[in-house]
Amino acid sequence: MDSTTPETPETPENAETIEAAARRSAVLEESIAADPGAFRILTGDRPTGPLHLGHYFGTLANRVRLQRAGVDLFVLVADYQVLTDRDVADHLSEHVTGLVADYLAVGVDPSTATIFRHSSVPGLNQLMLPFLSLVSVAELRRNPTVKDEIAASRQASVSGLMFTYPVHQAADILFCKANLVPVGKDQLPHQEITRTIARRFNERYGPVFPVPDALLSPAPSLLGTDGQKMSKSRGNAIALSASPDETALLVRRAVTDTERRITYAPETRPQVSNLVLLAALCQDRDPHAVAAEIGDGGAAALKKVVTDSVNEFLRPIRARRAELVADGAYLRDVLAEGDERANEIADRTLKEVRAAMAS
């Protein structure tokens, strides 16, 4: 769900799970094409800074595609979850507004999507208590989200909120009875606890929640300009709001290699191939064709192609985003309307939960 969720390394143990998820996702895509109105998606992000091209090609473009197909889209601004791995939520209001601007700038339609905040939906957060009763401490400790976030944390120690993170994520998904969650293959283990909680609640108290499917995203994984995982905190990501000059500077600093001929070979030339892929995604072309076109031009020619491609791709998004940021009242109205609808749904779900638990 959350595009800031850490990666889980692919191992022989989970390769079969990924293959099964891919087969299931192919079936789901056919079902979506046949009856998009039968699906409700919950997805979202933590407001910790501007969204970047990794977010766009990894999740945002897919959200827009699914919404335009007719799927009911819920987008969570996970402001409460900012505190899971940091002591304070710096510039939170600014980041929340910026996140909404990013969503709308890339094409999320607020007239049909529900864009809302954790902190504005008490009923959602109250689901944490019954859900926590359905999982053990050992299960939470084993959860990949918890383990990876603790390992990557900048804090000397983590708060108890870290152990509730996957359960809070389950509440995010289940409060609106979402039956579909778009994920990358690295996020599949993080979604399993939501399915576990839904099944256990239904078995113990009666059928209230759907057991949501993971819709595996086919999007390729983009590295940052330093060759590491693309991340806001590492300063290696090209923000959707970055200016042309800022983009040029980031690309100019990007890591390449000493071989002059440009090829697309992700296994043997990951840094060069990452830049080729970025240009190809922005041009909507095959990366091998982009690499062949650059040929013996070397790193300088490659970086020029990437800079030009990214700046042209982002030009309409930047323009739309600037208009949105200039109208803060409109962005606040979008959130207020989304919060209102999310509250109505959360209250209904919470009443069902209380009734089921009392019977």
Tab-separated table of C-alpha atoms in Angstrom:
chain	number	residue	atom	x	y	z
A	1	MET	CA	0.000	0.000	0.000
A	2	ASP	CA	2.537	2.505	1.206
A	3	SER	CA	5.166	3.377	-1.366
A	4	THR	CA	7.620	3.970	1.442
A	5	THR	CA	7.314	0.418	2.695
A	6	PRO	CA	10.789	-1.172	2.747
A	7	GLU	CA	11.790	-3.856	0.299
A	8	THR	CA	11.881	-7.534	1.172
A	9	PRO	CA	14.748	-9.315	-0.593
A	10	GLU	CA	13.633	-11.935	-3.101
A	11	THR	CA	14.616	-15.399	-1.907
A	12	PRO	CA	13.898	-18.979	-3.024
A	13	GLU	CA	11.375	-19.125	-0.160
A	14	ASN	CA	9.185	-16.359	-1.544
A	15	ALA	CA	9.787	-16.896	-5.279
A	16	GLU	CA	6.861	-19.329	-5.411
A	17	THR	CA	4.663	-16.792	-3.623
A	18	ILE	CA	5.582	-14.136	-6.184
A	19	GLU	CA	4.827	-16.505	-9.059
A	20	ALA	CA	1.452	-17.387	-7.559
A	21	ALA	CA	0.671	-13.695	-6.990
A	22	ALA	CA	1.527	-12.947	-10.611
A	23	ARG	CA	-0.889	-15.643	-11.815
A	24	ARG	CA	-3.600	-14.378	-9.483
A	25	SER	CA	-2.995	-10.786	-10.601
A	26	ALA	CA	-3.467	-11.761	-14.253
A	27	VAL	CA	-6.868	-13.199	-13.350
A	28	LEU	CA	-7.719	-10.071	-11.351
A	29	GLU	CA	-6.825	-7.811	-14.281
A	30	GLU	CA	-9.285	-9.741	-16.448
A	31	SER	CA	-11.955	-9.352	-13.772
A	32	ILE	CA	-11.277	-5.624	-13.493
A	33	ALA	CA	-11.640	-5.215	-17.244
A	34	ALA	CA	-14.950	-7.100	-17.141
A	35	ASP	CA	-16.453	-5.403	-14.052
A	36	PRO	CA	-14.345	-2.578	-12.577
A	37	GLY	CA	-17.166	-1.471	-10.290
A	38	ALA	CA	-16.807	-4.693	-8.287
A	39	PHE	CA	-13.453	-3.541	-6.923
A	40	ARG	CA	-12.407	-1.049	-4.281
A	41	ILE	CA	-8.718	-0.207	-3.901
A	42	LEU	CA	-6.939	1.240	-0.883
A	43	THR	CA	-3.498	2.685	-1.441
A	44	GLY	CA	-1.533	5.605	-0.065
A	45	ASP	CA	1.674	7.192	1.154
A	46	ARG	CA	3.232	8.701	4.243
A	47	PRO	CA	3.605	12.510	3.948
A	48	THR	CA	7.364	12.662	4.535
A	49	GLY	CA	8.286	14.761	1.505
A	50	PRO	CA	7.573	15.192	-2.198
A	51	LEU	CA	6.748	12.187	-4.350
A	52	HIS	CA	9.265	11.287	-7.038
A	53	LEU	CA	9.559	9.432	-10.333
A	54	GLY	CA	9.976	6.118	-8.526
A	55	HIS	CA	6.565	6.687	-6.952
A	56	TYR	CA	5.082	7.695	-10.293
A	57	PHE	CA	6.192	4.659	-12.284
A	58	GLY	CA	5.885	2.327	-9.295
A	59	THR	CA	2.398	3.213	-8.030
A	60	LEU	CA	0.896	6.537	-9.122
A	61	ALA	CA	0.459	5.713	-12.808
A	62	ASN	CA	-1.218	2.434	-11.859
A	63	ARG	CA	-3.638	4.221	-9.500
A	64	VAL	CA	-4.671	6.579	-12.288
A	65	ARG	CA	-5.054	3.685	-14.724
A	66	LEU	CA	-7.286	1.728	-12.369
A	67	GLN	CA	-9.396	4.749	-11.454
A	68	ARG	CA	-9.954	5.583	-15.104
A	69	ALA	CA	-10.983	1.971	-15.684
A	70	GLY	CA	-13.797	2.467	-13.151
A	71	VAL	CA	-12.368	1.020	-9.929
A	72	ASP	CA	-13.372	2.764	-6.667
A	73	LEU	CA	-10.132	4.381	-5.466
A	74	PHE	CA	-9.308	5.298	-1.861
A	75	VAL	CA	-6.025	7.156	-1.329
A	76	LEU	CA	-4.717	7.468	2.209
A	77	VAL	CA	-2.472	10.288	3.403
A	78	ALA	CA	-0.918	8.290	6.254
A	79	ASP	CA	0.027	11.165	8.541
A	80	TYR	CA	-0.160	9.082	11.743
A	81	GLN	CA	2.307	6.574	10.330
A	82	VAL	CA	4.959	9.265	9.944
A	83	LEU	CA	5.647	8.782	13.655
A	84	THR	CA	6.394	5.062	13.404
A	85	ASP	CA	10.086	5.586	12.589
A	86	ARG	CA	10.809	9.156	13.713
A	87	ASP	CA	10.463	11.198	16.878
A	88	VAL	CA	8.618	14.156	15.350
A	89	ALA	CA	6.645	14.854	12.183
A	90	ASP	CA	8.487	17.826	10.691
A	91	HIS	CA	6.593	20.131	8.283
A	92	LEU	CA	3.661	17.708	8.350
A	93	SER	CA	0.973	20.141	7.187
A	94	GLU	CA	3.138	21.252	4.271
A	95	HIS	CA	3.904	17.657	3.283
A	96	VAL	CA	0.231	16.674	3.452
A	97	THR	CA	-0.772	19.487	1.114
A	98	GLY	CA	2.123	18.705	-1.201
A	99	LEU	CA	1.115	15.052	-1.339
A	100	VAL	CA	-2.423	15.943	-2.395
A	101	ALA	CA	-1.026	18.299	-5.047
A	102	ASP	CA	1.169	15.474	-6.374
A	103	TYR	CA	-1.813	13.120	-6.555
A	104	LEU	CA	-3.976	15.534	-8.498
A	105	ALA	CA	-1.135	16.687	-10.749
A	106	VAL	CA	-0.519	13.158	-12.041
A	107	GLY	CA	-4.195	12.615	-12.789
A	108	VAL	CA	-5.986	11.256	-9.713
A	109	ASP	CA	-9.530	12.595	-10.031
A	110	PRO	CA	-10.868	13.882	-6.681
A	111	SER	CA	-14.434	13.861	-7.960
A	112	THR	CA	-14.446	10.060	-7.804
A	113	ALA	CA	-11.415	9.160	-5.657
A	114	THR	CA	-11.564	9.454	-1.861
A	115	ILE	CA	-8.392	11.194	-0.623
A	116	PHE	CA	-8.272	11.313	3.175
A	117	ARG	CA	-6.020	11.548	6.262
A	118	HIS	CA	-5.429	9.055	9.058
A	119	SER	CA	-5.750	11.715	11.698
A	120	SER	CA	-9.171	12.802	10.451
A	121	VAL	CA	-10.863	9.383	10.636
A	122	PRO	CA	-11.234	8.250	14.282
A	123	GLY	CA	-13.322	5.213	13.366
A	124	LEU	CA	-10.522	3.807	11.238
A	125	ASN	CA	-8.014	4.133	14.052
A	126	GLN	CA	-10.399	2.521	16.580
A	127	LEU	CA	-10.222	-0.694	14.564
A	128	MET	CA	-6.661	-1.071	15.826
A	129	LEU	CA	-7.817	-2.443	19.204
A	130	PRO	CA	-9.878	-5.427	18.016
A	131	PHE	CA	-7.368	-6.099	15.246
A	132	LEU	CA	-4.436	-6.189	17.670
A	133	SER	CA	-6.267	-8.886	19.623
A	134	LEU	CA	-6.171	-11.104	16.534
A	135	VAL	CA	-2.372	-11.266	16.126
A	136	SER	CA	0.409	-12.370	18.433
A	137	VAL	CA	3.520	-10.461	19.442
A	138	ALA	CA	5.604	-13.145	17.714
A	139	GLU	CA	3.741	-12.573	14.435
A	140	LEU	CA	4.346	-8.837	14.651
A	141	ARG	CA	8.048	-9.357	15.388
A	142	ARG	CA	8.379	-11.632	12.344
A	143	ASN	CA	6.570	-9.226	10.037
A	144	PRO	CA	8.930	-7.972	7.294
A	145	THR	CA	7.665	-4.401	7.638
A	146	VAL	CA	8.571	-4.295	11.325
A	147	LYS	CA	11.930	-6.021	10.907
A	148	ASP	CA	13.041	-3.888	7.969
A	149	GLU	CA	11.835	-0.610	9.428
A	150	ILE	CA	13.675	-1.289	12.698
A	151	ALA	CA	16.852	-2.127	10.766
A	152	ALA	CA	16.563	1.036	8.654
A	153	SER	CA	15.458	3.335	11.479
A	154	ARG	CA	17.505	6.446	12.171
A	155	GLN	CA	16.571	6.217	15.843
A	156	ALA	CA	18.614	4.640	18.636
A	157	SER	CA	15.467	2.706	19.550
A	158	VAL	CA	11.981	2.447	18.088
A	159	SER	CA	8.676	3.114	19.808
A	160	GLY	CA	5.842	0.661	20.319
A	161	LEU	CA	4.149	2.220	17.296
A	162	MET	CA	6.530	0.259	15.078
A	163	PHE	CA	4.962	-3.024	16.165
A	164	THR	CA	1.457	-1.756	15.436
A	165	TYR	CA	2.410	-0.568	11.927
A	166	PRO	CA	1.211	-3.666	10.013
A	167	VAL	CA	-1.993	-3.791	12.070
A	168	HIS	CA	-2.656	-0.124	11.405
A	169	GLN	CA	-2.124	-0.894	7.728
A	170	ALA	CA	-4.736	-3.647	8.008
A	171	ALA	CA	-7.168	-1.128	9.517
A	172	ASP	CA	-6.440	1.229	6.616
A	173	ILE	CA	-7.380	-1.431	4.099
A	174	LEU	CA	-10.292	-3.046	5.879
A	175	PHE	CA	-12.129	-0.017	7.266
A	176	CYS	CA	-13.471	0.753	3.784
A	177	LYS	CA	-13.704	-2.951	2.889
A	178	ALA	CA	-11.174	-2.641	0.108
A	179	ASN	CA	-10.879	-5.919	-1.771
A	180	LEU	CA	-7.809	-5.043	-3.829
A	181	VAL	CA	-4.407	-3.634	-2.823
A	182	PRO	CA	-1.864	-2.801	-5.549
A	183	VAL	CA	1.639	-3.810	-4.441
A	184	GLY	CA	5.122	-4.446	-5.786
A	185	LYS	CA	6.529	-7.944	-5.383
A	186	ASP	CA	8.662	-6.743	-2.449
A	187	GLN	CA	5.510	-5.753	-0.562
A	188	LEU	CA	3.634	-9.041	-0.818
A	189	PRO	CA	4.647	-10.266	2.665
A	190	HIS	CA	3.511	-6.971	4.185
A	191	GLN	CA	-0.046	-7.529	2.946
A	192	GLU	CA	-0.416	-11.014	4.356
A	193	ILE	CA	-1.144	-9.823	7.893
A	194	THR	CA	-4.155	-7.885	6.567
A	195	ARG	CA	-5.521	-11.062	5.012
A	196	THR	CA	-4.815	-12.937	8.249
A	197	ILE	CA	-6.669	-10.362	10.359
A	198	ALA	CA	-9.672	-10.344	8.003
A	199	ARG	CA	-9.915	-14.139	8.065
A	200	ARG	CA	-9.518	-14.402	11.832
A	201	PHE	CA	-12.097	-11.694	12.528
A	202	ASN	CA	-14.614	-13.349	10.209
A	203	GLU	CA	-13.993	-16.787	11.752
A	204	ARG	CA	-14.305	-15.499	15.316
A	205	TYR	CA	-17.143	-12.982	15.017
A	206	GLY	CA	-18.861	-13.551	11.668
A	207	PRO	CA	-18.410	-12.287	8.108
A	208	VAL	CA	-17.694	-8.555	8.118
A	209	PHE	CA	-14.571	-8.047	6.023
A	210	PRO	CA	-13.480	-9.115	2.554
A	211	VAL	CA	-10.116	-10.860	2.414
A	212	PRO	CA	-8.328	-8.443	0.074
A	213	ASP	CA	-6.284	-9.605	-2.896
A	214	ALA	CA	-2.855	-8.236	-3.734
A	215	LEU	CA	-2.681	-6.871	-7.267
A	216	LEU	CA	0.938	-7.302	-8.278
A	217	SER	CA	2.246	-4.298	-10.157
A	218	PRO	CA	4.245	-5.023	-13.312
A	219	ALA	CA	6.122	-1.736	-12.894
A	220	PRO	CA	9.918	-2.000	-13.090
A	221	SER	CA	11.940	-0.923	-10.072
A	222	LEU	CA	13.897	2.308	-10.475
A	223	LEU	CA	17.121	2.954	-8.585
A	224	GLY	CA	18.127	6.374	-7.357
A	225	THR	CA	20.699	8.485	-9.165
A	226	ASP	CA	23.403	7.087	-6.851
A	227	GLY	CA	22.618	3.507	-7.826
A	228	GLN	CA	20.905	2.747	-4.497
A	229	LYS	CA	17.188	2.326	-3.738
A	230	MET	CA	15.358	5.508	-4.719
A	231	SER	CA	14.357	7.342	-1.549
A	232	LYS	CA	13.321	10.832	-0.464
A	233	SER	CA	15.650	10.638	2.526
A	234	ARG	CA	18.718	9.700	0.475
A	235	GLY	CA	18.493	12.709	-1.840
A	236	ASN	CA	18.809	10.452	-4.889
A	237	ALA	CA	15.293	10.838	-6.271
A	238	ILE	CA	13.901	13.228	-8.877
A	239	ALA	CA	10.813	14.762	-7.306
A	240	LEU	CA	7.743	15.361	-9.440
A	241	SER	CA	8.017	18.974	-8.285
A	242	ALA	CA	11.730	19.331	-9.127
A	243	SER	CA	12.641	22.179	-11.476
A	244	PRO	CA	14.387	21.478	-14.820
A	245	ASP	CA	17.677	22.717	-13.360
A	246	GLU	CA	17.339	20.569	-10.255
A	247	THR	CA	16.610	17.580	-12.471
A	248	ALA	CA	19.653	18.288	-14.646
A	249	LEU	CA	21.888	18.511	-11.574
A	250	LEU	CA	20.647	15.198	-10.153
A	251	VAL	CA	21.106	13.403	-13.464
A	252	ARG	CA	24.554	14.951	-13.945
A	253	ARG	CA	25.613	13.458	-10.608
A	254	ALA	CA	24.229	10.028	-11.450
A	255	VAL	CA	26.518	7.017	-11.192
A	256	THR	CA	27.506	5.311	-14.475
A	257	ASP	CA	30.533	3.202	-15.528
A	258	THR	CA	33.613	3.510	-17.730
A	259	GLU	CA	32.290	1.678	-20.804
A	260	ARG	CA	31.529	4.155	-23.591
A	261	ARG	CA	28.937	2.177	-25.501
A	262	ILE	CA	25.533	2.439	-23.887
A	263	THR	CA	23.604	-0.819	-23.513
A	264	TYR	CA	20.614	-1.954	-21.507
A	265	ALA	CA	21.882	-4.828	-19.363
A	266	PRO	CA	20.388	-4.561	-15.844
A	267	GLU	CA	22.266	-7.565	-14.453
A	268	THR	CA	25.765	-6.461	-15.505
A	269	ARG	CA	25.379	-2.672	-15.822
A	270	PRO	CA	22.740	-1.694	-13.246
A	271	GLN	CA	23.557	2.024	-12.968
A	272	VAL	CA	23.704	2.679	-16.709
A	273	SER	CA	20.665	0.495	-17.317
A	274	ASN	CA	18.731	2.367	-14.640
A	275	LEU	CA	19.294	5.659	-16.460
A	276	VAL	CA	18.352	4.066	-19.775
A	277	LEU	CA	15.173	2.694	-18.193
A	278	LEU	CA	14.279	6.091	-16.765
A	279	ALA	CA	14.572	7.701	-20.202
A	280	ALA	CA	12.632	4.851	-21.796
A	281	LEU	CA	9.788	5.104	-19.273
A	282	CYS	CA	9.521	8.844	-19.831
A	283	GLN	CA	9.505	8.326	-23.609
A	284	ASP	CA	7.222	5.251	-23.410
A	285	ARG	CA	9.722	3.260	-25.439
A	286	ASP	CA	11.672	0.021	-25.141
A	287	PRO	CA	14.921	0.568	-23.173
A	288	HIS	CA	16.960	-1.473	-25.640
A	289	ALA	CA	15.901	0.892	-28.423
A	290	VAL	CA	16.823	3.938	-26.344
A	291	ALA	CA	20.255	2.461	-25.557
A	292	ALA	CA	20.879	1.584	-29.212
A	293	GLU	CA	20.000	5.127	-30.235
A	294	ILE	CA	22.590	6.576	-27.843
A	295	GLY	CA	25.155	3.996	-28.963
A	296	ASP	CA	28.755	5.146	-28.485
A	297	GLY	CA	27.745	8.531	-27.128
A	298	GLY	CA	28.893	7.569	-23.646
A	299	ALA	CA	27.715	8.774	-20.263
A	300	ALA	CA	27.434	12.418	-21.316
A	301	ALA	CA	25.039	11.628	-24.158
A	302	LEU	CA	23.086	9.254	-21.944
A	303	LYS	CA	22.649	11.869	-19.231
A	304	LYS	CA	21.521	14.474	-21.767
A	305	VAL	CA	18.886	12.088	-23.125
A	306	VAL	CA	17.705	11.296	-19.590
A	307	THR	CA	17.552	14.956	-18.566
A	308	ASP	CA	15.642	15.970	-21.684
A	309	SER	CA	13.272	12.997	-21.404
A	310	VAL	CA	12.496	13.561	-17.738
A	311	ASN	CA	12.009	17.300	-18.117
A	312	GLU	CA	9.668	16.851	-21.067
A	313	PHE	CA	7.719	14.143	-19.258
A	314	LEU	CA	7.360	16.204	-16.090
A	315	ARG	CA	6.578	19.497	-17.847
A	316	PRO	CA	2.736	19.158	-17.761
A	317	ILE	CA	2.798	17.601	-14.285
A	318	ARG	CA	4.894	20.491	-12.953
A	319	ALA	CA	2.607	23.055	-14.539
A	320	ARG	CA	-0.516	21.451	-13.109
A	321	ARG	CA	1.108	21.046	-9.699
A	322	ALA	CA	2.105	24.716	-9.581
A	323	GLU	CA	-1.511	25.697	-10.253
A	324	LEU	CA	-2.728	23.414	-7.485
A	325	VAL	CA	-0.211	24.607	-4.897
A	326	ALA	CA	-1.222	28.190	-5.636
A	327	ASP	CA	-4.793	27.305	-4.636
A	328	GLY	CA	-4.348	25.924	-1.141
A	329	ALA	CA	-8.039	26.360	-0.359
A	330	TYR	CA	-8.946	23.931	-3.132
A	331	LEU	CA	-6.495	21.294	-1.839
A	332	ARG	CA	-7.940	21.663	1.657
A	333	ASP	CA	-11.456	21.253	0.239
A	334	VAL	CA	-10.411	18.040	-1.535
A	335	LEU	CA	-9.126	16.651	1.762
A	336	ALA	CA	-12.172	17.809	3.698
A	337	GLU	CA	-14.525	16.077	1.253
A	338	GLY	CA	-12.430	12.917	1.315
A	339	ASP	CA	-12.248	12.961	5.110
A	340	GLU	CA	-16.033	13.307	5.319
A	341	ARG	CA	-16.686	10.317	3.081
A	342	ALA	CA	-14.035	8.201	4.821
A	343	ASN	CA	-15.584	9.024	8.200
A	344	GLU	CA	-19.037	7.960	7.053
A	345	ILE	CA	-17.680	4.632	5.854
A	346	ALA	CA	-15.481	4.104	8.924
A	347	ASP	CA	-18.388	4.768	11.282
A	348	ARG	CA	-20.584	2.241	9.469
A	349	THR	CA	-17.823	-0.371	9.553
A	350	LEU	CA	-17.113	0.251	13.232
A	351	LYS	CA	-20.825	-0.250	14.049
A	352	GLU	CA	-20.741	-3.569	12.198
A	353	VAL	CA	-17.617	-4.596	14.111
A	354	ARG	CA	-19.155	-3.711	17.481
A	355	ALA	CA	-22.363	-5.545	16.642
A	356	ALA	CA	-20.478	-8.637	15.487
A	357	MET	CA	-18.283	-8.701	18.591
A	358	ALA	CA	-21.266	-8.230	20.899
A	359	SER	CA	-23.375	-11.010	19.423
